[in-house]
GROMACS .gro file of C-alpha atoms in nm:
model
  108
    1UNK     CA    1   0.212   2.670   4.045
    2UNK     CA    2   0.333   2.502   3.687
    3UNK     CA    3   0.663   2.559   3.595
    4UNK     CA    4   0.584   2.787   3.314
    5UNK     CA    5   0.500   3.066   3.574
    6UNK     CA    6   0.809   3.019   3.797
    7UNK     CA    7   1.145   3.262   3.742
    8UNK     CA    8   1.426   3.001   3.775
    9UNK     CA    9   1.738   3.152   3.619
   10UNK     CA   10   1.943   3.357   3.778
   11UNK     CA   11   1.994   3.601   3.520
   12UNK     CA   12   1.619   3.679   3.488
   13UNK     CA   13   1.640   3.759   3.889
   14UNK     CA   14   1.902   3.978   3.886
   15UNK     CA   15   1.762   4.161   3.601
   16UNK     CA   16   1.427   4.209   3.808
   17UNK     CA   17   1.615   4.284   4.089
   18UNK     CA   18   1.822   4.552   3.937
   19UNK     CA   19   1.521   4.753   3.839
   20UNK     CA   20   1.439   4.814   4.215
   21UNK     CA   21   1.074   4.858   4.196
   22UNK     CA   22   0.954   4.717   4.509
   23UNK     CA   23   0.665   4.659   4.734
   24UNK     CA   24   0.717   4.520   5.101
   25UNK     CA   25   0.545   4.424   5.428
   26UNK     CA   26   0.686   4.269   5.726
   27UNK     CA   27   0.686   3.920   5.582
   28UNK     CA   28   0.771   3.968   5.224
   29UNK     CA   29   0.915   4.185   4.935
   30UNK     CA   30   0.789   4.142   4.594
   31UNK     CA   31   1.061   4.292   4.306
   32UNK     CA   32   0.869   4.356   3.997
   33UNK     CA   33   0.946   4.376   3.585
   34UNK     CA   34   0.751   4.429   3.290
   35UNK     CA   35   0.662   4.131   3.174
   36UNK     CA   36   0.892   3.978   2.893
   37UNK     CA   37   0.701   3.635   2.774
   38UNK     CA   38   0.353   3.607   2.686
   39UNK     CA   39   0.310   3.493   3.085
   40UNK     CA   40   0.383   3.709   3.383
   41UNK     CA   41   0.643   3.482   3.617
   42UNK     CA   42   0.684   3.495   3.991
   43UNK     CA   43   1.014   3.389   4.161
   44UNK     CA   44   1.074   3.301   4.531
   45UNK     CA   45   1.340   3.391   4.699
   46UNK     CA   46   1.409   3.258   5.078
   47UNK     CA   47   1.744   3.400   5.192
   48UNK     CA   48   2.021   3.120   5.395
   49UNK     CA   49   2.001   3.338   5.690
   50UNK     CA   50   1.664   3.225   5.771
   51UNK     CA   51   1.718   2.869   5.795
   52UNK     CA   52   1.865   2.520   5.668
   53UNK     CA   53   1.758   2.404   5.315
   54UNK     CA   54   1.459   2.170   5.489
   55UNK     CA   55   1.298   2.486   5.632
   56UNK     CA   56   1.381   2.705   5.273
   57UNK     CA   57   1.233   2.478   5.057
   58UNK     CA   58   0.878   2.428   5.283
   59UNK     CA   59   0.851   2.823   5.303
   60UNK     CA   60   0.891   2.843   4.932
   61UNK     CA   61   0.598   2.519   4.936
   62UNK     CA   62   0.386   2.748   5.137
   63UNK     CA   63   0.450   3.055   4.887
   64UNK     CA   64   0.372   2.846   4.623
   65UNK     CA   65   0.035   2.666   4.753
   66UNK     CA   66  -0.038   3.079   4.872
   67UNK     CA   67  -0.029   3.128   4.541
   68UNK     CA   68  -0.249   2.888   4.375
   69UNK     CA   69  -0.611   3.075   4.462
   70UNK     CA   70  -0.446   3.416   4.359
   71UNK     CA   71  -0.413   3.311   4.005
   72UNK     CA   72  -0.235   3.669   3.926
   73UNK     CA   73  -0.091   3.506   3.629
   74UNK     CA   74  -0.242   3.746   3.421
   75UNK     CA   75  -0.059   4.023   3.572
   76UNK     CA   76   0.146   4.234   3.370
   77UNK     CA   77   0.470   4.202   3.536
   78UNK     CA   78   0.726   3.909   3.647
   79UNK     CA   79   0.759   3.923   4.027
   80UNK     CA   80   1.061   3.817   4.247
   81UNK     CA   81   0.891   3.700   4.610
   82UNK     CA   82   1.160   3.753   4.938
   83UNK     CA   83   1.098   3.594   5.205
   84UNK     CA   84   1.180   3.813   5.567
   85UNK     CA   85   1.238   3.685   5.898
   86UNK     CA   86   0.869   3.814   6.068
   87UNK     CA   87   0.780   3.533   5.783
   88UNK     CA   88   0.848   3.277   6.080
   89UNK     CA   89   0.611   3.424   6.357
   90UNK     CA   90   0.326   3.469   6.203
   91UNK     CA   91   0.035   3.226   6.115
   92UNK     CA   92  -0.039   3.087   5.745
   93UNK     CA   93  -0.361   3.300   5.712
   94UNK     CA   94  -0.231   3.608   5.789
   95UNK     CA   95   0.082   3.569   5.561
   96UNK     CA   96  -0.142   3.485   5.291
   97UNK     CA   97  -0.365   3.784   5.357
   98UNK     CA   98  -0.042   3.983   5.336
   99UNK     CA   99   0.047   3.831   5.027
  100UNK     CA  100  -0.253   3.931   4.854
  101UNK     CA  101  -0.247   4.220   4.984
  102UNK     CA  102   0.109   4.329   4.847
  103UNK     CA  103   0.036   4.161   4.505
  104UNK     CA  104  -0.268   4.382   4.457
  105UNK     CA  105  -0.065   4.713   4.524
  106UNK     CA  106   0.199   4.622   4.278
  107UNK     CA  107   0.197   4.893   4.066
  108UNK     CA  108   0.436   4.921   3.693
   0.00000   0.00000   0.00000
């Protein structure tokens, strides 16, 4: 995923996050936002509780690389991407699966 579609600041994810439209699963919860630029954005977000920085920065690799046959960059809406703990126990496939599946409902 180029940089151009990734949420960074932290002022654009607390104004996402404020908004409270969500959509969740066991593995994930996706904030969403009208988009604001000419490109929807997707942030991910893997909380401190669910592991050292190692572990948090090859979920959000995963996310990422989940991401990449999706191509829902022509969405209209930036999305914020949480991470949850039943993340951990399941297999690759099935969290992508899930991923799609949650990106599809996303509703604004």
């Amino acid at each position: 995923m180029k940089k151009q579609y990734r949420i960074k600041n932290t002022r654009e994810f607390d104004a996402i996050m404020r908004l409270r439209r969500t959509v969740g699963s066991k593995s994930f919860v996706i904030y969403t936002k009208p988009k604001q630029e000419l490109k929807a954005r997707i942030g991910i977000s893997v909380p401190k509780k669910l592991g050292n920085a190692v572990l948090r920065n090859k979920t959000k690799r995963q996310i990422r690389s989940m991401l990449r046959p999706i191509r829902h960059y022509e969405a209209d809406f930036d999305a914020i991407i949480i991470v949850r703990k039943d993340y951990f126990s399941r297999s690759y496939e099935d969290n992508q699966k899930d991923l799609e599946k949650l990106l599809k409902n996303v509703k604004i």
